[in-house]
Amino acid sequence: MSSATLLGTLKGHKNKLCIMCFHPGVAGLLAACDTNGTLILWDTHKQIKLKTYELGGESGCIAMCWDPANGYILYVAQKSGKIISLNCRTDSQKVVDINGEIRNARMGATQDILVVSVHGQRNSRTLYTLSLHREEQEFVLLSSHSLGIGTSLYSLFLDVDLNMACCVARGEATVVPFEFRTESPYILPLSVYDGHGTQYACAQINKSSCDVMSVEVMKLYKLCKDSVQLITMFVPRLRKEYFQDDIFKTTMDFSSAVLTADDWSSGEQYEVRGVDPCPEGVKKMSAVEVVKKSNQHSKIQQEHLKYKSHEAQRDELFNSFAEQIQKEAGPLEQDMMEGCEEDEWSD
């Protein structure tokens, strides 16, 4: 039976630690924050301190995540309701206040959106989206979406490339997925999975295990009282013989480190490798020629019909129906004035 071995101790914080976060693309880079708001970046391989930031806040930080595309930006959530964007290359900060104190939070960043799940006062649960801190755009609050009232915080399971997330709360049975956009509507609720049995924990499976030809976008394992359930998220598509490249774009590859902590500290260029998830020999949907069906109306008629009112379309339908009946039945007997004199119709 194997046993754990202590590799080293990182000493530097004077107060109780409240949160830690490893960098997904930099080997051995660890961000740790204490209850006094002191944030320290560590090189865990060399066991040395790289940078120290005083973020303030009496209650410290409650959530933290790195920007996967820009590896020098760290996002931090504080109990005061402030979301901080920290650029570790320029040592600059930007702050967004989401109004109101936070009991607990989880956050994650995709390639385009920062998502924050908040458990606020009176057990309110809210999902916030913010624009990422980039040179060409401001770090601002985009939208919010209520997740109802509950005693448990919704954890986030993100797909970095598809801008989607599944929200899961401990002690509940549902899995609530969302799609996020940089334009209105910013938050799009998807079909809720109402599973059997309450969940004690949930884990996301690596995206490489998804069957892209079945348009499978996410897999989760849900731990229940007496079972482990596999949850699979699909996108409904008809022509599954082709690769759906409008859904599965280039995937960010974090199977190996992009930089070492030394290179990151010296300001080396951070560029994540991209992987095309299309299987070899499979034709992409965008390369398939689409045959357009001919329309019985000309372009002028289509424009004319587009602006017709509902009443006008109804009257046109009735008149066409009456004309068709008259053609099939022929002239009526009274129209031929048969059986009586012509002057008798004058009255």
Short mmCIF file of C-alpha atoms in Angstrom, two decimals:
data_model
loop_
_atom_site.label_atom_id
_atom_site.label_comp_id
_atom_site.label_asym_id
_atom_site.label_seq_id
_atom_site.Cartn_x
_atom_site.Cartn_y
_atom_site.Cartn_z
CA MET A 1 0.00 0.00 0.00
CA SER A 2 1.46 3.34 -1.09
CA SER A 3 1.86 6.20 1.37
CA ALA A 4 1.94 9.97 0.88
CA THR A 5 5.21 11.86 1.13
CA LEU A 6 5.57 15.49 2.17
CA LEU A 7 7.48 17.30 -0.60
CA GLY A 8 7.73 20.70 1.05
CA THR A 9 6.02 23.53 2.90
CA LEU A 10 5.15 26.97 1.50
CA LYS A 11 5.40 29.59 4.24
CA GLY A 12 4.37 33.19 3.73
CA HIS A 13 0.79 33.79 4.86
CA LYS A 14 0.20 35.35 8.26
CA ASN A 15 -3.53 34.54 8.35
CA LYS A 16 -5.73 31.53 7.71
CA LEU A 17 -5.85 30.38 4.09
CA CYS A 18 -9.30 30.49 2.50
CA ILE A 19 -8.76 29.48 -1.14
CA MET A 20 -6.12 28.14 -3.56
CA CYS A 21 -6.06 27.69 -7.32
CA PHE A 22 -3.51 26.03 -9.64
CA HIS A 23 -2.91 27.49 -13.09
CA PRO A 24 -4.23 25.15 -15.83
CA GLY A 25 -1.44 25.97 -18.29
CA VAL A 26 1.60 26.87 -16.18
CA ALA A 27 3.42 24.03 -14.44
CA GLY A 28 3.54 24.42 -10.67
CA LEU A 29 2.00 27.91 -10.49
CA LEU A 30 -0.27 28.21 -7.45
CA ALA A 31 -2.36 31.21 -6.32
CA ALA A 32 -3.31 31.26 -2.62
CA CYS A 33 -5.27 33.87 -0.66
CA ASP A 34 -5.84 34.28 3.08
CA THR A 35 -8.67 35.82 5.12
CA ASN A 36 -6.88 39.18 5.21
CA GLY A 37 -6.90 39.50 1.41
CA THR A 38 -3.21 38.72 0.90
CA LEU A 39 -2.71 36.89 -2.40
CA ILE A 40 0.57 35.05 -3.01
CA LEU A 41 1.68 33.38 -6.24
CA TRP A 42 3.94 30.38 -5.64
CA ASP A 43 6.26 28.27 -7.75
CA THR A 44 5.51 24.93 -6.10
CA HIS A 45 8.30 23.14 -7.96
CA LYS A 46 11.00 25.40 -6.55
CA GLN A 47 8.93 26.24 -3.43
CA ILE A 48 9.51 29.97 -3.81
CA LYS A 49 7.27 33.02 -3.70
CA LEU A 50 6.85 34.77 -7.07
CA LYS A 51 4.53 37.71 -6.34
CA THR A 52 2.42 39.13 -3.51
CA TYR A 53 -0.73 41.27 -3.83
CA GLU A 54 -2.78 42.98 -1.12
CA LEU A 55 -6.36 42.77 -2.34
CA GLY A 56 -7.90 43.98 0.93
CA GLY A 57 -11.24 42.90 2.27
CA GLU A 58 -11.75 41.80 5.85
CA SER A 59 -13.31 38.48 4.87
CA GLY A 60 -10.79 37.64 2.14
CA CYS A 61 -11.53 35.77 -1.08
CA ILE A 62 -14.11 33.04 -1.60
CA ALA A 63 -13.60 32.10 -5.28
CA MET A 64 -10.77 32.27 -7.78
CA CYS A 65 -9.97 31.20 -11.35
CA TRP A 66 -7.40 31.81 -14.07
CA ASP A 67 -8.19 33.07 -17.55
CA PRO A 68 -7.56 30.01 -19.78
CA ALA A 69 -6.82 32.04 -22.93
CA ASN A 70 -4.80 34.86 -21.35
CA GLY A 71 -2.69 33.10 -18.76
CA TYR A 72 -1.61 36.25 -16.94
CA ILE A 73 -5.07 37.27 -15.67
CA LEU A 74 -6.52 35.98 -12.39
CA TYR A 75 -10.14 36.57 -11.34
CA VAL A 76 -11.04 36.76 -7.65
CA ALA A 77 -14.42 37.03 -5.87
CA GLN A 78 -14.68 38.58 -2.39
CA LYS A 79 -17.44 38.30 0.20
CA SER A 80 -18.09 42.02 -0.10
CA GLY A 81 -19.52 41.41 -3.58
CA LYS A 82 -16.47 42.60 -5.53
CA ILE A 83 -15.12 40.70 -8.54
CA ILE A 84 -11.46 41.58 -9.15
CA SER A 85 -9.58 41.13 -12.41
CA LEU A 86 -5.85 41.02 -11.65
CA ASN A 87 -3.35 41.29 -14.50
CA CYS A 88 -0.23 39.62 -13.10
CA ARG A 89 1.97 40.86 -15.95
CA THR A 90 1.21 44.58 -15.52
CA ASP A 91 0.12 44.31 -11.84
CA SER A 92 -3.05 46.27 -12.67
CA GLN A 93 -6.52 45.64 -11.25
CA LYS A 94 -10.09 46.20 -12.37
CA VAL A 95 -13.07 45.80 -10.04
CA VAL A 96 -16.76 45.11 -10.68
CA ASP A 97 -19.25 45.29 -7.79
CA ILE A 98 -22.24 42.95 -8.16
CA ASN A 99 -24.06 44.62 -5.25
CA GLY A 100 -24.61 42.82 -1.98
CA GLU A 101 -22.60 40.55 0.24
CA ILE A 102 -21.82 37.00 -0.86
CA ARG A 103 -21.98 33.96 1.41
CA ASN A 104 -20.16 31.72 -1.04
CA ALA A 105 -19.32 31.61 -4.73
CA ARG A 106 -17.82 29.56 -7.55
CA MET A 107 -16.38 31.01 -10.73
CA GLY A 108 -14.90 29.92 -14.03
CA ALA A 109 -13.79 31.49 -17.31
CA THR A 110 -14.38 30.29 -20.86
CA GLN A 111 -12.67 31.73 -23.92
CA ASP A 112 -15.18 34.62 -24.01
CA ILE A 113 -17.08 34.88 -20.70
CA LEU A 114 -16.45 34.95 -16.95
CA VAL A 115 -19.20 33.06 -15.08
CA VAL A 116 -19.83 33.49 -11.34
CA SER A 117 -22.29 31.37 -9.32
CA VAL A 118 -23.25 33.23 -6.13
CA HIS A 119 -24.97 32.07 -2.95
CA GLY A 120 -26.16 35.32 -1.42
CA GLN A 121 -28.11 36.52 1.56
CA ARG A 122 -31.43 34.81 2.42
CA ASN A 123 -30.29 31.75 0.42
CA SER A 124 -30.70 33.50 -2.92
CA ARG A 125 -28.73 31.90 -5.78
CA THR A 126 -27.72 33.91 -8.84
CA LEU A 127 -25.64 33.36 -11.95
CA TYR A 128 -23.59 36.34 -13.21
CA THR A 129 -21.69 36.77 -16.47
CA LEU A 130 -18.93 39.32 -17.02
CA SER A 131 -16.85 40.24 -20.03
CA LEU A 132 -13.25 39.07 -19.83
CA HIS A 133 -10.47 41.52 -19.05
CA ARG A 134 -8.95 42.19 -22.47
CA GLU A 135 -7.08 45.12 -23.98
CA GLU A 136 -9.86 45.71 -26.53
CA GLN A 137 -12.80 45.46 -24.11
CA GLU A 138 -13.84 46.60 -20.65
CA PHE A 139 -14.26 44.34 -17.64
CA VAL A 140 -17.99 44.84 -16.99
CA LEU A 141 -21.04 42.98 -15.72
CA LEU A 142 -23.08 41.65 -18.64
CA SER A 143 -26.10 39.92 -17.13
CA SER A 144 -27.54 37.96 -14.21
CA HIS A 145 -29.95 35.04 -13.92
CA SER A 146 -31.78 33.88 -10.80
CA LEU A 147 -31.33 30.23 -9.82
CA GLY A 148 -34.01 30.36 -7.13
CA ILE A 149 -33.77 29.86 -3.39
CA GLY A 150 -31.79 27.03 -1.83
CA THR A 151 -29.42 26.13 0.97
CA SER A 152 -26.68 24.80 -1.34
CA LEU A 153 -24.39 26.69 -3.68
CA TYR A 154 -24.49 25.79 -7.38
CA SER A 155 -21.09 24.52 -8.53
CA LEU A 156 -19.99 25.21 -12.11
CA PHE A 157 -18.81 22.61 -14.63
CA LEU A 158 -17.62 24.58 -17.64
CA ASP A 159 -16.87 23.81 -21.26
CA VAL A 160 -14.22 26.40 -22.09
CA ASP A 161 -14.65 26.11 -25.86
CA LEU A 162 -18.45 25.92 -26.17
CA ASN A 163 -19.24 28.70 -23.65
CA MET A 164 -21.59 26.47 -21.69
CA ALA A 165 -21.83 25.26 -18.10
CA CYS A 166 -23.77 22.78 -16.00
CA CYS A 167 -24.85 24.00 -12.56
CA VAL A 168 -25.08 21.33 -9.85
CA ALA A 169 -26.06 21.81 -6.18
CA ARG A 170 -25.37 19.31 -3.41
CA GLY A 171 -28.54 17.70 -2.03
CA GLU A 172 -30.58 18.32 -5.20
CA ALA A 173 -31.40 16.03 -8.11
CA THR A 174 -31.36 18.42 -11.08
CA VAL A 175 -28.51 19.43 -13.38
CA VAL A 176 -29.12 22.88 -14.87
CA PRO A 177 -27.18 23.69 -18.08
CA PHE A 178 -26.68 27.13 -19.63
CA GLU A 179 -25.17 28.63 -22.76
CA PHE A 180 -23.42 32.00 -22.53
CA ARG A 181 -23.01 34.70 -25.16
CA THR A 182 -21.19 38.02 -25.44
CA GLU A 183 -24.32 39.69 -26.85
CA SER A 184 -27.93 39.82 -25.66
CA PRO A 185 -29.40 37.45 -24.60
CA TYR A 186 -26.26 36.79 -22.56
CA ILE A 187 -27.55 33.74 -20.63
CA LEU A 188 -29.57 31.02 -22.39
CA PRO A 189 -31.12 28.29 -20.18
CA LEU A 190 -30.99 24.83 -21.76
CA SER A 191 -33.02 21.67 -21.06
CA VAL A 192 -32.84 20.77 -17.36
CA TYR A 193 -31.84 17.21 -16.46
CA ASP A 194 -34.06 15.94 -13.66
CA GLY A 195 -32.16 12.91 -12.41
CA HIS A 196 -33.08 10.15 -10.00
CA GLY A 197 -31.66 10.56 -6.52
CA THR A 198 -30.07 13.53 -4.84
CA GLN A 199 -26.41 14.19 -5.58
CA TYR A 200 -23.67 14.29 -2.97
CA ALA A 201 -20.94 15.27 -5.42
CA CYS A 202 -20.32 15.66 -9.14
CA ALA A 203 -17.26 15.38 -11.38
CA GLN A 204 -16.67 16.39 -14.99
CA ILE A 205 -15.01 13.93 -17.36
CA ASN A 206 -12.29 15.10 -19.73
CA LYS A 207 -13.71 16.43 -22.98
CA SER A 208 -11.60 14.03 -25.05
CA SER A 209 -13.91 11.19 -23.92
CA CYS A 210 -16.96 12.76 -25.59
CA ASP A 211 -18.27 11.17 -28.79
CA VAL A 212 -18.27 14.12 -31.19
CA MET A 213 -20.02 12.13 -33.96
CA SER A 214 -23.00 11.70 -31.62
CA VAL A 215 -22.79 15.46 -30.90
CA GLU A 216 -21.92 14.72 -27.28
CA VAL A 217 -20.72 17.93 -25.61
CA MET A 218 -20.26 17.08 -21.91
CA LYS A 219 -20.10 14.12 -19.52
CA LEU A 220 -20.61 14.21 -15.76
CA TYR A 221 -20.45 11.60 -13.02
CA LYS A 222 -23.02 12.14 -10.26
CA LEU A 223 -22.49 10.52 -6.87
CA CYS A 224 -25.76 9.51 -5.18
CA LYS A 225 -26.46 7.65 -1.95
CA ASP A 226 -26.24 4.16 -3.42
CA SER A 227 -25.06 4.67 -7.01
CA VAL A 228 -22.85 6.59 -9.42
CA GLN A 229 -24.73 7.95 -12.43
CA LEU A 230 -23.32 8.98 -15.80
CA ILE A 231 -24.93 12.12 -17.24
CA THR A 232 -24.36 12.93 -20.91
CA MET A 233 -25.25 16.19 -22.66
CA PHE A 234 -26.13 16.05 -26.37
CA VAL A 235 -27.01 18.64 -29.01
CA PRO A 236 -29.87 17.42 -31.27
CA ARG A 237 -28.72 17.18 -34.88
CA LEU A 238 -30.02 15.27 -37.92
CA ARG A 239 -27.03 14.69 -40.20
CA LYS A 240 -24.71 12.98 -37.75
CA GLU A 241 -22.68 11.35 -40.50
CA TYR A 242 -20.88 14.71 -40.79
CA PHE A 243 -18.70 16.44 -38.20
CA GLN A 244 -20.61 19.38 -36.68
CA ASP A 245 -17.84 21.98 -36.90
CA ASP A 246 -20.18 24.83 -35.98
CA ILE A 247 -20.37 23.29 -32.49
CA PHE A 248 -16.97 21.66 -32.06
CA LYS A 249 -14.42 24.33 -32.80
CA THR A 250 -10.70 24.23 -32.04
CA THR A 251 -10.26 22.87 -28.51
CA MET A 252 -7.77 24.31 -26.03
CA ASP A 253 -5.23 21.63 -25.12
CA PHE A 254 -4.08 21.56 -21.47
CA SER A 255 -2.77 18.00 -21.54
CA SER A 256 0.72 19.46 -21.02
CA ALA A 257 1.96 22.75 -19.59
CA VAL A 258 2.19 25.79 -21.85
CA LEU A 259 4.91 27.45 -19.75
CA THR A 260 6.99 26.77 -16.69
CA ALA A 261 6.56 29.01 -13.66
CA ASP A 262 9.97 30.58 -14.41
CA ASP A 263 9.00 31.44 -17.99
CA TRP A 264 5.63 32.78 -16.83
CA SER A 265 7.29 34.94 -14.15
CA SER A 266 9.69 36.41 -16.72
CA GLY A 267 6.77 37.40 -18.98
CA GLU A 268 7.11 34.86 -21.79
CA GLN A 269 4.38 34.72 -24.42
CA TYR A 270 1.45 32.56 -23.27
CA GLU A 271 -0.20 30.75 -26.16
CA VAL A 272 -2.40 27.70 -25.66
CA ARG A 273 -2.17 24.97 -28.25
CA GLY A 274 -5.32 24.22 -30.23
CA VAL A 275 -6.57 20.76 -31.24
CA ASP A 276 -9.06 20.02 -34.00
CA PRO A 277 -11.56 17.50 -32.54
CA CYS A 278 -12.68 16.33 -36.01
CA PRO A 279 -11.97 12.59 -36.48
CA GLU A 280 -9.66 11.71 -39.35
CA GLY A 281 -11.43 11.04 -42.63
CA VAL A 282 -14.77 12.59 -41.57
CA LYS A 283 -16.25 15.34 -43.71
CA LYS A 284 -17.16 18.59 -41.97
CA MET A 285 -20.70 19.91 -42.11
CA SER A 286 -19.52 23.29 -43.38
CA ALA A 287 -18.05 21.59 -46.47
CA VAL A 288 -21.34 19.91 -47.41
CA GLU A 289 -23.11 21.58 -50.32
CA VAL A 290 -26.59 22.76 -49.37
CA VAL A 291 -29.26 22.37 -52.09
CA LYS A 292 -31.75 25.19 -51.89
CA LYS A 293 -35.38 24.37 -52.67
CA SER A 294 -37.11 26.48 -55.32
CA ASN A 295 -39.87 28.74 -54.04
CA GLN A 296 -43.18 29.15 -55.84
CA HIS A 297 -43.20 32.88 -55.17
CA SER A 298 -40.90 35.37 -56.80
CA LYS A 299 -38.83 37.73 -54.68
CA ILE A 300 -41.32 40.55 -55.29
CA GLN A 301 -44.23 38.35 -54.21
CA GLN A 302 -42.34 37.24 -51.11
CA GLU A 303 -41.71 40.83 -50.08
CA HIS A 304 -45.37 41.64 -50.75
CA LEU A 305 -46.62 38.70 -48.69
CA LYS A 306 -44.25 39.56 -45.84
CA TYR A 307 -46.01 42.88 -45.18
CA LYS A 308 -49.63 41.67 -45.54
CA SER A 309 -51.77 41.93 -42.42
CA HIS A 310 -53.45 38.93 -40.87
CA GLU A 311 -56.89 40.17 -41.98
CA ALA A 312 -55.72 40.66 -45.57
CA GLN A 313 -54.28 37.15 -45.72
CA ARG A 314 -57.53 35.72 -44.30
CA ASP A 315 -59.73 37.59 -46.81
CA GLU A 316 -57.51 36.48 -49.68
CA LEU A 317 -57.83 32.85 -48.54
CA PHE A 318 -61.64 33.04 -48.31
CA ASN A 319 -61.98 34.70 -51.72
CA SER A 320 -59.74 32.08 -53.33
CA PHE A 321 -61.80 29.30 -51.72
CA ALA A 322 -65.10 30.82 -52.93
CA GLU A 323 -63.79 31.21 -56.49
CA GLN A 324 -62.69 27.59 -56.54
CA ILE A 325 -66.13 26.36 -55.38
CA GLN A 326 -67.86 28.49 -57.99
CA LYS A 327 -65.70 27.10 -60.78
CA GLU A 328 -66.41 23.51 -59.76
CA ALA A 329 -70.20 23.96 -59.22
CA GLY A 330 -70.89 26.06 -62.33
CA PRO A 331 -73.52 28.85 -62.60
CA LEU A 332 -76.51 28.76 -60.24
CA GLU A 333 -80.06 28.29 -61.54
CA GLN A 334 -81.16 31.79 -60.53
CA ASP A 335 -78.17 33.23 -62.38
CA MET A 336 -79.58 31.70 -65.59
CA MET A 337 -83.06 33.13 -64.71
CA GLU A 338 -84.70 29.87 -65.75
CA GLY A 339 -88.37 29.22 -64.92
CA CYS A 340 -89.57 32.87 -64.80
CA GLU A 341 -89.81 35.99 -66.92
CA GLU A 342 -86.96 38.47 -67.02
CA ASP A 343 -89.07 41.36 -65.69
CA GLU A 344 -89.92 39.35 -62.57
CA TRP A 345 -86.27 39.75 -61.41
CA SER A 346 -86.44 43.53 -61.60
CA ASP A 347 -88.26 43.74 -58.29
#
